[in-house]
Short mmCIF file of C-alpha atoms in Angstrom, two decimals:
data_model
loop_
_atom_site.label_atom_id
_atom_site.label_comp_id
_atom_site.label_asym_id
_atom_site.label_seq_id
_atom_site.Cartn_x
_atom_site.Cartn_y
_atom_site.Cartn_z
CA MET K 1309 42.70 52.10 48.27
CA LYS K 1310 39.61 54.29 48.18
CA ALA K 1311 40.13 55.03 44.52
CA PHE K 1312 40.48 51.30 43.78
CA ALA K 1313 37.21 50.55 45.63
CA ALA K 1314 35.42 53.34 43.78
CA VAL K 1315 36.56 52.00 40.42
CA LEU K 1316 35.46 48.51 41.46
CA ILE K 1317 31.96 49.70 42.43
CA ILE K 1318 31.52 51.64 39.20
CA LEU K 1319 32.72 48.71 37.09
CA SER K 1320 30.49 46.22 38.95
CA CYS K 1321 27.36 48.32 38.59
CA GLY K 1322 28.27 49.18 35.03
CA SER K 1323 28.73 45.54 34.04
CA MET K 1324 25.35 44.68 35.61
CA GLY K 1325 23.80 47.32 33.42
CA VAL K 1326 25.64 45.95 30.38
CA ILE K 1327 24.34 42.43 31.14
CA VAL K 1328 20.73 43.62 31.39
CA ALA K 1329 21.17 45.69 28.22
CA GLY K 1330 22.71 42.66 26.50
CA SER K 1331 19.64 40.55 27.23
CA TYR K 1332 17.64 42.85 24.92
CA ALA K 1333 20.11 42.27 22.10
CA GLN K 1334 20.14 38.51 22.83
CA ARG K 1335 16.35 38.35 22.55
CA VAL K 1336 16.47 40.01 19.13
CA HIS K 1337 19.21 37.61 18.05
CA HIS K 1338 17.24 34.52 19.19
CA LEU K 1339 14.11 35.67 17.39
CA ARG K 1340 16.08 36.28 14.18
CA GLU K 1341 17.61 32.81 14.40
CA LEU K 1342 14.18 31.26 14.98
CA LEU K 1343 12.81 33.11 11.96
CA ARG K 1344 15.72 31.84 9.87
CA PHE K 1345 15.05 28.28 11.06
CA LEU K 1346 11.34 28.47 10.25
CA HIS K 1347 11.99 29.96 6.79
CA LEU K 1348 14.39 27.11 6.01
CA LEU K 1349 11.95 24.53 7.35
CA GLU K 1350 9.14 25.93 5.24
CA SER K 1351 11.25 25.73 2.06
CA GLU K 1352 12.38 22.19 2.80
CA ILE K 1353 8.82 21.02 3.42
CA GLN K 1354 7.40 22.86 0.43
CA PHE K 1355 9.99 21.98 -2.18
CA SER K 1356 11.94 18.94 -1.00
CA ARG K 1357 9.57 17.14 1.39
CA THR K 1358 12.60 16.59 3.63
CA THR K 1359 11.69 14.67 6.77
CA LEU K 1360 12.12 16.46 10.12
CA PRO K 1361 14.97 14.20 11.36
CA LYS K 1362 16.89 14.67 8.13
CA PHE K 1363 16.31 18.42 8.13
CA LEU K 1364 17.36 18.79 11.76
CA ALA K 1365 20.44 16.61 11.28
CA GLY K 1366 21.56 18.94 8.51
CA GLN K 1367 20.57 22.27 10.05
CA ALA K 1368 21.08 21.94 13.83
CA PRO K 1369 24.89 22.21 13.60
CA LEU K 1370 24.57 25.41 11.54
CA PHE K 1371 22.77 27.30 14.32
CA SER K 1372 24.60 28.56 17.37
CA GLY K 1373 23.54 29.62 20.84
CA VAL K 1374 20.16 28.87 22.32
CA VAL K 1375 18.48 28.15 18.99
CA GLY K 1376 21.27 25.71 18.11
CA ARG K 1377 20.69 23.93 21.45
CA PHE K 1378 16.92 23.97 20.85
CA LEU K 1379 17.41 22.24 17.49
CA ALA K 1380 19.85 19.77 19.02
CA VAL K 1381 17.17 18.79 21.57
CA LEU K 1382 14.66 18.22 18.75
CA ARG K 1383 17.17 16.22 16.74
CA GLN K 1384 18.13 14.02 19.67
CA GLY K 1385 14.49 13.48 20.64
CA LEU K 1386 13.60 12.32 17.14
CA GLU K 1387 16.63 10.08 16.76
CA GLU K 1388 16.25 8.35 20.10
CA GLY K 1389 12.46 8.39 20.35
CA GLN K 1390 10.11 5.43 20.38
CA GLY K 1391 7.49 7.10 18.27
CA ASP K 1392 6.89 9.91 20.77
CA SER K 1393 4.87 12.70 19.25
CA PHE K 1394 6.91 15.54 17.83
CA GLN K 1395 4.84 17.88 19.97
CA ALA K 1396 6.26 16.31 23.16
CA ILE K 1397 9.83 16.66 21.87
CA TRP K 1398 9.13 20.23 20.75
CA GLU K 1399 7.88 21.08 24.27
CA GLN K 1400 11.22 19.94 25.73
CA GLY K 1401 12.98 22.29 23.33
CA LEU K 1402 10.65 25.17 24.16
CA ALA K 1403 11.53 24.83 27.86
CA LEU K 1404 15.11 25.64 26.85
CA LEU K 1405 14.00 28.73 24.94
CA ALA K 1406 11.80 29.85 27.85
CA ASP K 1407 14.79 29.64 30.22
CA ASN K 1408 16.68 31.95 27.89
CA GLY K 1409 14.30 34.86 27.90
CA LEU K 1410 12.21 34.33 24.78
CA PRO K 1411 9.00 36.42 25.13
CA SER K 1412 6.07 34.36 26.38
CA ALA K 1413 3.87 35.44 23.44
CA ALA K 1414 6.46 34.11 20.98
CA LEU K 1415 6.69 30.89 22.98
CA GLU K 1416 2.94 30.40 22.72
CA ASP K 1417 3.06 30.89 18.95
CA LEU K 1418 5.89 28.37 18.68
CA ARG K 1419 3.95 25.94 20.89
CA ALA K 1420 0.97 26.12 18.51
CA CYS K 1421 3.26 25.62 15.52
CA GLY K 1422 4.97 22.59 17.13
CA ALA K 1423 1.62 20.95 17.85
CA ALA K 1424 0.93 20.89 14.11
CA LEU K 1425 4.42 20.17 12.73
CA GLY K 1426 4.81 16.85 10.95
CA ARG K 1427 1.15 15.93 11.36
CA SER K 1428 -0.40 17.00 8.07
CA ASP K 1429 0.28 17.47 4.38
CA ALA K 1430 2.76 20.01 3.03
CA ALA K 1431 0.17 22.72 2.28
CA GLU K 1432 -1.15 22.58 5.85
CA GLN K 1433 2.37 22.57 7.26
CA CYS K 1434 3.25 25.70 5.32
CA LYS K 1435 0.14 27.47 6.62
CA HIS K 1436 1.09 26.70 10.22
CA ILE K 1437 4.67 27.83 9.66
CA GLN K 1438 3.51 31.01 7.93
CA ARG K 1439 1.32 31.84 10.92
CA ALA K 1440 4.24 31.29 13.30
CA LEU K 1441 6.51 33.38 11.08
CA PHE K 1442 4.01 36.24 11.07
CA ARG K 1443 3.75 36.21 14.86
CA LEU K 1444 7.51 35.91 15.35
CA GLU K 1445 8.09 38.84 13.01
CA GLN K 1446 5.75 40.90 15.17
CA ALA K 1447 7.63 39.73 18.28
CA LEU K 1448 10.91 40.64 16.58
CA ALA K 1449 9.67 44.16 15.78
CA ALA K 1450 8.61 44.61 19.43
CA ALA K 1451 11.92 43.22 20.69
CA GLU K 1452 13.87 45.56 18.40
CA GLU K 1453 11.90 48.54 19.66
CA GLU K 1454 12.53 47.51 23.28
CA ARG K 1455 16.19 47.07 22.53
CA SER K 1456 16.55 50.53 20.99
CA ARG K 1457 14.62 52.04 23.90
CA TYR K 1458 16.21 50.23 26.86
CA GLN K 1459 19.62 48.91 25.82
CA ARG K 1460 21.47 52.23 26.08
CA LEU K 1461 19.35 53.22 29.13
CA TRP K 1462 20.46 50.13 31.11
CA GLN K 1463 24.08 50.67 30.16
CA TYR K 1464 23.98 54.29 31.43
CA LEU K 1465 21.91 53.31 34.45
CA GLY K 1466 24.48 50.74 35.53
CA PHE K 1467 27.44 53.10 35.40
CA CYS K 1468 25.45 56.01 36.88
CA THR K 1469 24.28 53.85 39.78
CA GLY K 1470 27.87 52.89 40.44
CA LEU K 1471 28.91 56.56 40.36
CA LEU K 1472 26.06 57.53 42.70
CA LEU K 1473 27.04 54.82 45.17
CA VAL K 1474 30.64 56.03 45.15
CA LEU K 1475 29.53 59.62 45.75
CA LEU K 1476 27.27 58.57 48.63
CA LEU K 1477 30.02 56.49 50.21
CA ILE K 1478 32.56 59.33 49.96
CA MET E 879 8.77 -4.75 11.10
CA LEU E 880 8.07 -5.00 14.85
CA ARG E 881 10.27 -1.99 15.54
CA TYR E 882 7.60 0.19 13.96
CA LEU E 883 5.02 -0.85 16.55
CA ALA E 884 4.23 0.90 19.83
CA PRO E 885 6.25 -0.51 22.78
CA SER E 886 3.09 -1.98 24.36
CA LEU E 887 2.28 -3.93 21.20
CA ARG E 888 5.87 -4.98 20.80
CA ASP E 889 5.67 -6.53 24.28
CA VAL E 890 2.50 -8.44 23.37
CA LEU E 891 3.93 -9.73 20.11
CA GLY E 892 7.26 -10.47 21.78
CA ARG E 893 5.46 -12.99 23.99
CA ALA E 894 3.66 -14.60 21.05
CA SER E 895 4.90 -17.25 18.67
CA LEU E 896 5.18 -15.46 15.33
CA GLN E 897 6.18 -18.40 13.16
CA GLY E 898 4.74 -17.86 9.70
CA LEU E 899 3.36 -14.41 10.54
CA GLU E 900 1.60 -12.83 7.53
CA GLU E 901 -0.47 -9.91 8.86
CA ILE E 902 -1.01 -7.77 11.95
CA ARG E 903 -4.34 -5.94 11.99
CA LEU E 904 -4.75 -2.98 14.33
CA ARG E 905 -8.26 -1.53 14.55
CA LEU E 906 -8.95 1.27 17.00
CA GLN E 907 -10.56 0.03 20.24
CA ARG E 908 -10.98 -3.43 18.81
CA PRO E 909 -9.14 -6.70 19.42
CA LEU E 910 -5.63 -7.23 18.08
CA MET E 911 -5.75 -9.64 15.15
CA ILE E 912 -2.98 -11.70 13.61
CA LYS E 913 -2.78 -13.85 10.51
CA ASP E 914 -0.35 -16.68 9.98
CA ARG E 915 -0.33 -19.69 7.66
CA THR E 916 -3.25 -21.21 9.54
CA GLY E 917 -5.50 -18.15 9.24
CA TYR E 918 -6.73 -15.24 11.36
CA PHE E 919 -6.89 -15.25 15.17
CA TYR E 920 -7.04 -12.79 18.10
CA LEU E 921 -4.15 -12.29 20.49
CA SER E 922 -4.32 -11.63 24.24
CA ALA E 923 -2.05 -9.25 26.16
CA GLN E 924 -0.06 -12.36 27.16
CA GLY E 925 0.56 -13.13 23.49
CA CYS E 926 -1.73 -16.18 23.34
CA PRO E 927 -4.49 -16.90 20.80
CA CYS E 928 -7.81 -16.15 22.47
CA SER E 929 -11.45 -15.15 22.03
CA PRO E 930 -12.31 -11.54 21.01
CA ALA E 931 -13.45 -10.77 24.58
CA GLN E 932 -10.06 -11.71 26.06
CA ALA E 933 -7.96 -10.10 23.34
CA TYR E 934 -5.64 -7.11 23.68
CA VAL E 935 -7.59 -3.98 22.73
CA VAL E 936 -5.83 -1.62 20.33
CA SER E 937 -5.48 1.96 21.67
CA ARG E 938 -5.11 5.30 19.89
CA ASP E 939 -1.42 5.29 20.90
CA ASP E 940 -0.96 1.87 19.25
CA LEU E 941 -2.10 3.44 15.99
CA GLU E 942 -0.34 6.78 16.26
CA ARG E 943 3.14 5.61 17.25
CA PRO E 944 3.65 3.36 14.21
CA LEU E 945 2.64 6.24 11.95
CA GLN E 946 5.07 8.58 13.70
CA LEU E 947 7.86 6.00 13.49
CA ILE E 948 7.22 5.09 9.86
CA THR E 949 6.84 8.66 8.62
CA GLU E 950 9.61 9.91 10.97
CA ASN E 951 7.11 12.44 12.33
CA SER E 952 6.89 13.89 8.82
CA TRP E 953 3.46 13.05 7.41
CA TYR E 954 3.94 15.56 4.58
CA ALA E 955 6.95 13.61 3.24
CA TRP E 956 4.70 10.56 2.67
CA GLU E 957 1.74 12.40 1.16
CA GLN E 958 1.64 10.42 -2.09
CA GLU E 959 1.89 7.06 -0.35
CA ILE E 960 -0.78 8.03 2.18
CA LEU E 961 -3.13 9.06 -0.61
CA GLY E 962 -2.41 5.69 -2.20
CA GLY E 963 -3.55 4.08 1.06
CA TYR E 964 -0.36 2.38 2.15
CA LEU E 965 3.20 2.92 3.34
CA THR E 966 6.13 0.71 2.36
CA LEU E 967 8.64 -0.28 5.04
CA PRO E 968 12.24 -1.43 4.65
CA GLY E 969 12.11 -5.05 3.59
CA GLY E 970 9.14 -4.37 1.35
CA HIS E 971 6.54 -4.89 4.08
CA ARG E 972 3.45 -2.73 3.70
CA VAL E 973 1.16 -0.90 6.04
CA GLY E 974 -2.36 -0.31 4.77
CA LEU E 975 -4.30 2.64 6.20
CA ALA E 976 -7.98 3.25 6.85
CA GLY E 977 -9.43 6.47 8.18
CA GLN E 978 -11.48 9.50 7.27
CA ALA E 979 -11.06 10.89 3.75
CA VAL E 980 -10.63 14.64 3.29
CA TYR E 981 -11.56 15.93 -0.17
CA GLY E 982 -10.67 19.29 -1.70
CA GLY E 983 -11.57 20.40 -5.21
CA GLY E 984 -13.10 17.00 -5.89
CA GLN E 985 -9.86 15.17 -5.13
CA LEU E 986 -8.71 13.16 -2.15
CA LYS E 987 -6.38 15.50 -0.23
CA THR E 988 -5.48 13.42 2.80
CA ILE E 989 -6.64 10.80 5.26
CA ARG E 990 -7.42 11.85 8.84
CA SER E 991 -8.38 10.07 12.05
CA ILE E 992 -6.64 6.84 11.15
CA SER E 993 -8.71 3.99 12.52
CA SER E 994 -6.96 0.89 11.15
CA LEU E 995 -3.47 -0.21 10.24
CA VAL E 996 -2.78 -3.47 8.45
CA PHE E 997 0.83 -4.64 8.51
CA ARG E 998 1.46 -7.15 5.74
CA LEU E 999 4.72 -9.02 5.56
CA ALA E 1000 6.34 -9.13 2.15
CA ARG E 1001 7.80 -12.44 1.22
CA ALA E 1002 9.49 -13.22 -2.07
CA VAL E 1003 9.64 -16.86 -3.15
CA PRO E 1004 12.82 -17.28 -5.20
CA GLY E 1005 12.37 -20.20 -7.54
CA ALA E 1006 8.58 -19.88 -7.76
CA ALA E 1007 8.88 -19.59 -11.53
CA ASP E 1008 11.32 -22.52 -11.97
CA PRO E 1009 8.71 -24.93 -13.38
CA LEU E 1010 7.70 -22.37 -16.01
CA MET E 1011 11.04 -21.07 -17.18
CA ASP E 1012 11.50 -23.64 -19.95
CA ARG E 1013 8.12 -22.68 -21.40
CA VAL E 1014 8.61 -18.91 -21.02
CA VAL E 1015 12.11 -18.51 -22.43
CA GLY E 1016 12.15 -21.36 -24.91
CA PRO E 1017 15.10 -23.58 -25.74
CA GLY E 1018 18.49 -22.03 -25.05
CA GLY E 1019 16.93 -19.20 -23.12
CA ARG E 1020 16.90 -16.78 -26.05
CA GLN E 1021 13.31 -16.77 -27.29
CA LEU E 1022 11.02 -15.09 -24.82
CA LEU E 1023 7.24 -15.50 -24.87
CA SER E 1024 4.83 -12.81 -23.68
CA THR E 1025 3.10 -14.36 -20.70
CA LEU E 1026 -0.18 -13.72 -18.91
CA ILE E 1027 -0.68 -15.16 -15.43
CA VAL E 1028 -4.31 -15.65 -14.47
CA SER E 1029 -5.44 -16.47 -10.96
CA PRO E 1030 -8.09 -15.64 -8.36
CA PRO E 1031 -7.06 -13.24 -5.52
CA GLY E 1032 -4.45 -14.79 -3.25
CA GLY E 1033 -3.46 -17.30 -5.91
CA GLY E 1034 0.19 -16.25 -5.94
CA LYS E 1035 0.28 -14.48 -9.29
CA THR E 1036 2.31 -11.47 -8.08
CA THR E 1037 4.85 -13.78 -6.41
CA LEU E 1038 5.16 -15.80 -9.62
CA LEU E 1039 5.44 -12.67 -11.79
CA ARG E 1040 8.17 -11.23 -9.54
CA ASP E 1041 10.25 -14.39 -9.78
CA LEU E 1042 9.65 -14.57 -13.51
CA ALA E 1043 10.94 -10.99 -13.86
CA ARG E 1044 13.97 -11.81 -11.70
CA GLN E 1045 14.89 -14.92 -13.67
CA VAL E 1046 14.32 -13.33 -17.08
CA ALA E 1047 16.43 -10.30 -16.10
CA ASN E 1048 19.19 -12.55 -14.81
CA LEU E 1049 19.22 -14.40 -18.14
CA GLY E 1050 20.30 -11.17 -19.82
CA PHE E 1051 17.06 -9.53 -20.93
CA GLN E 1052 16.53 -5.83 -20.21
CA VAL E 1053 13.44 -5.74 -18.02
CA VAL E 1054 11.30 -2.79 -16.96
CA VAL E 1055 8.89 -3.34 -14.08
CA ILE E 1056 5.95 -0.91 -14.00
CA ASP E 1057 5.12 -1.26 -10.33
CA GLU E 1058 1.89 0.69 -10.04
CA ARG E 1059 1.11 -0.45 -6.50
CA SER E 1060 4.70 -1.01 -5.30
CA GLU E 1061 3.97 -4.69 -4.80
CA LEU E 1062 6.36 -6.26 -7.27
CA ALA E 1063 9.66 -4.64 -6.27
CA ALA E 1064 8.39 -2.98 -3.05
CA CYS E 1065 10.77 -0.05 -3.41
CA TYR E 1066 11.77 1.80 -0.25
CA GLN E 1067 13.46 5.14 -0.96
CA GLY E 1068 14.20 4.00 -4.50
CA VAL E 1069 15.73 0.65 -3.61
CA PRO E 1070 13.83 -2.53 -4.55
CA GLN E 1071 13.32 -4.47 -1.34
CA LEU E 1072 12.42 -7.66 -3.20
CA ASP E 1073 14.72 -9.17 -5.80
CA VAL E 1074 13.49 -8.40 -9.31
CA GLY E 1075 16.74 -9.19 -11.12
CA LEU E 1076 20.06 -7.66 -12.02
CA GLN E 1077 18.94 -6.09 -15.30
CA THR E 1078 15.67 -4.60 -14.13
CA ASP E 1079 14.60 -0.96 -14.02
CA VAL E 1080 11.70 -0.25 -11.71
CA LEU E 1081 9.13 2.46 -12.46
CA ASP E 1082 7.76 2.70 -8.96
CA GLY E 1083 4.27 4.11 -8.47
CA TYR E 1084 3.78 4.89 -12.19
CA ASN E 1085 0.40 4.16 -13.67
CA LYS E 1086 0.62 1.74 -16.57
CA GLU E 1087 -0.10 4.28 -19.31
CA VAL E 1088 2.58 6.75 -18.22
CA GLY E 1089 4.94 3.92 -17.28
CA VAL E 1090 4.75 2.29 -20.72
CA GLN E 1091 5.37 5.60 -22.49
CA HIS E 1092 8.29 6.35 -20.17
CA ALA E 1093 9.76 2.86 -20.59
CA LEU E 1094 9.52 2.91 -24.40
CA ARG E 1095 10.89 6.43 -24.67
CA ALA E 1096 13.71 6.25 -22.17
CA LEU E 1097 14.63 2.76 -21.04
CA GLY E 1098 14.72 0.54 -24.14
CA PRO E 1099 13.19 -2.56 -22.57
CA GLN E 1100 13.03 -6.01 -24.10
CA VAL E 1101 10.44 -7.06 -21.55
CA VAL E 1102 7.85 -5.00 -19.67
CA VAL E 1103 6.46 -6.54 -16.48
CA THR E 1104 3.30 -5.23 -14.85
CA ASP E 1105 0.77 -6.46 -12.35
CA GLU E 1106 -3.02 -6.56 -12.41
CA ILE E 1107 -4.10 -5.60 -15.90
CA GLY E 1108 -7.85 -5.12 -16.12
CA GLN E 1109 -8.56 -1.44 -16.66
CA ALA E 1110 -10.38 -0.29 -19.78
CA ASN E 1111 -7.29 1.25 -21.41
CA ASP E 1112 -4.94 -1.64 -20.59
CA GLY E 1113 -5.78 -3.10 -24.00
CA TRP E 1114 -4.31 0.00 -25.65
CA ILE E 1115 -1.20 -0.28 -23.46
CA LEU E 1116 -0.63 -3.90 -24.43
CA ALA E 1117 -1.10 -3.07 -28.12
CA GLU E 1118 1.44 -0.23 -27.82
CA LEU E 1119 4.00 -2.62 -26.36
CA ALA E 1120 3.35 -5.21 -29.05
CA ARG E 1121 3.78 -2.55 -31.75
CA SER E 1122 7.16 -1.68 -30.28
CA GLY E 1123 8.28 -5.30 -30.31
CA VAL E 1124 8.50 -5.49 -26.54
CA LYS E 1125 7.51 -8.68 -24.72
CA VAL E 1126 4.96 -8.39 -21.93
CA MET E 1127 4.57 -10.27 -18.69
CA ALA E 1128 1.44 -9.46 -16.75
CA THR E 1129 -1.11 -10.80 -14.33
CA CYS E 1130 -4.88 -10.73 -14.43
CA HIS E 1131 -7.66 -11.69 -12.04
CA GLY E 1132 -9.71 -14.66 -13.13
CA ASP E 1133 -10.61 -18.24 -12.33
CA SER E 1134 -10.16 -19.64 -15.81
CA TRP E 1135 -8.96 -18.79 -19.29
CA ASP E 1136 -12.51 -18.91 -20.64
CA GLN E 1137 -13.57 -16.29 -18.11
CA VAL E 1138 -10.71 -13.98 -19.11
CA LYS E 1139 -11.41 -14.34 -22.83
CA LYS E 1140 -14.95 -13.02 -22.37
CA ARG E 1141 -13.80 -9.65 -21.07
CA ALA E 1142 -14.46 -6.99 -23.66
CA TRP E 1143 -11.38 -4.87 -22.89
CA LEU E 1144 -9.03 -7.82 -23.38
CA LYS E 1145 -10.52 -9.38 -26.51
CA ASP E 1146 -8.51 -7.33 -28.99
CA SER E 1147 -5.31 -7.54 -26.98
CA LEU E 1148 -5.08 -11.23 -26.29
CA SER E 1149 -2.93 -11.71 -29.36
CA VAL E 1150 -0.13 -9.95 -27.46
CA PHE E 1151 0.26 -13.00 -25.24
CA GLN E 1152 1.80 -16.23 -26.39
CA LEU E 1153 1.59 -18.09 -23.11
CA VAL E 1154 -1.12 -18.16 -20.45
CA VAL E 1155 -0.53 -19.61 -16.99
CA ILE E 1156 -3.58 -20.45 -14.89
CA LEU E 1157 -3.03 -20.57 -11.13
CA SER E 1158 -5.26 -21.59 -8.24
CA ARG E 1159 -5.03 -22.13 -4.46
CA ARG E 1160 -5.99 -25.81 -4.75
CA ARG E 1161 -2.71 -27.02 -3.23
CA GLY E 1162 -1.82 -23.66 -1.69
CA PRO E 1163 -1.03 -20.32 -3.41
CA GLY E 1164 0.83 -20.73 -6.69
CA THR E 1165 -0.66 -24.07 -7.77
CA VAL E 1166 -0.18 -24.20 -11.56
CA GLU E 1167 -3.40 -25.55 -13.04
CA SER E 1168 -2.47 -25.27 -16.70
CA VAL E 1169 -0.06 -23.60 -19.12
CA LEU E 1170 -1.61 -22.73 -22.48
CA ARG E 1171 0.32 -21.87 -25.62
CA ILE E 1172 -1.62 -19.38 -27.72
CA SER E 1173 -0.86 -19.09 -31.39
#
């Protein structure tokens, strides 16, 4: 019985560590997906002049996870809207990203980009997207560094904490 | 067209009687103005004709929402149309824009701070050219005459030209419409919203010079239809068409044939036309004053 309880404590603490460590990897994944989305959007605006609803209808299903849900919110907002500004719809989507651990600096950059999207000519649009891409790439580099520094640490910390608790209890 | 308006404006217009509606004019922080068959008038928030002081005042939101709805929140996708000063809606209706011009490198780059929107309802009049068809196509409908329609602004020349193009195309002639200002066919996403005939190709947004070269090179027309000739090089364009054996149907501003004949740019090109139709507004738009056969 004691051995079973010890294993349970170690596994519980260990899995908590794995979850925290996983959040670092998730953050990197979200940022990469956002970068992919913005690169695609830039090309579509620059070369095809595709409208935002048409672009989102085509691309939203191709993205998974939080970014996929973010794009689905934008798509739905545009399809059902009564001429609401894209900025307002974008803000609803950003709330979803904020709830899923996107760094606040990256959120601010996306907020600035969303305020300009759809409101000017193609050259201006590309400038705004380029600025957001630059900032997101910086955020991605920081997130990757944090991941390499803390991911393994949290995994070890979880299991070690579990082991320590077991030793103290024995 | 009303679905492109802000909900508040839709409510106002929903309460109004819109029989014979022709225009809706939205000017920022100024009274809502409507035009119907009887003329212009202001509209109150209750949808009743009223004085300017009692009229519904147009807000920034009333101007921005239509633009967001029409452009689908994608201003960049409508760049060319915006630079041209208007947007075309499904049905061929048009929205004229006024605002602040932004220039770059000596060229108009975009329009900012939109301050006015003018919604104009498109209305084709099938059969408008019926009284002229015998004169234009000749006996048996095989011999087509190049035709110039002359009228003052608002005289119905574009409406007549559109129906002429439709009827000529439906008789079996290959027609190319060079629709420089998207008024004849009113294309929306490549589809003519107004009937210009079964055998008609539409060069939408082309200027006349490029359009004529494109038509002659690629489309093999028997008839070229174009609106509002009057630029300096239009004479050259007409001569080019005549050289290629293509019939021309065009419109031109003017009150009378004598006035048109005096224009220097047209003098050498008048021989292209075999028939001249003079219109006026004397008994409403499209009143045919005279039809002249030119030898």
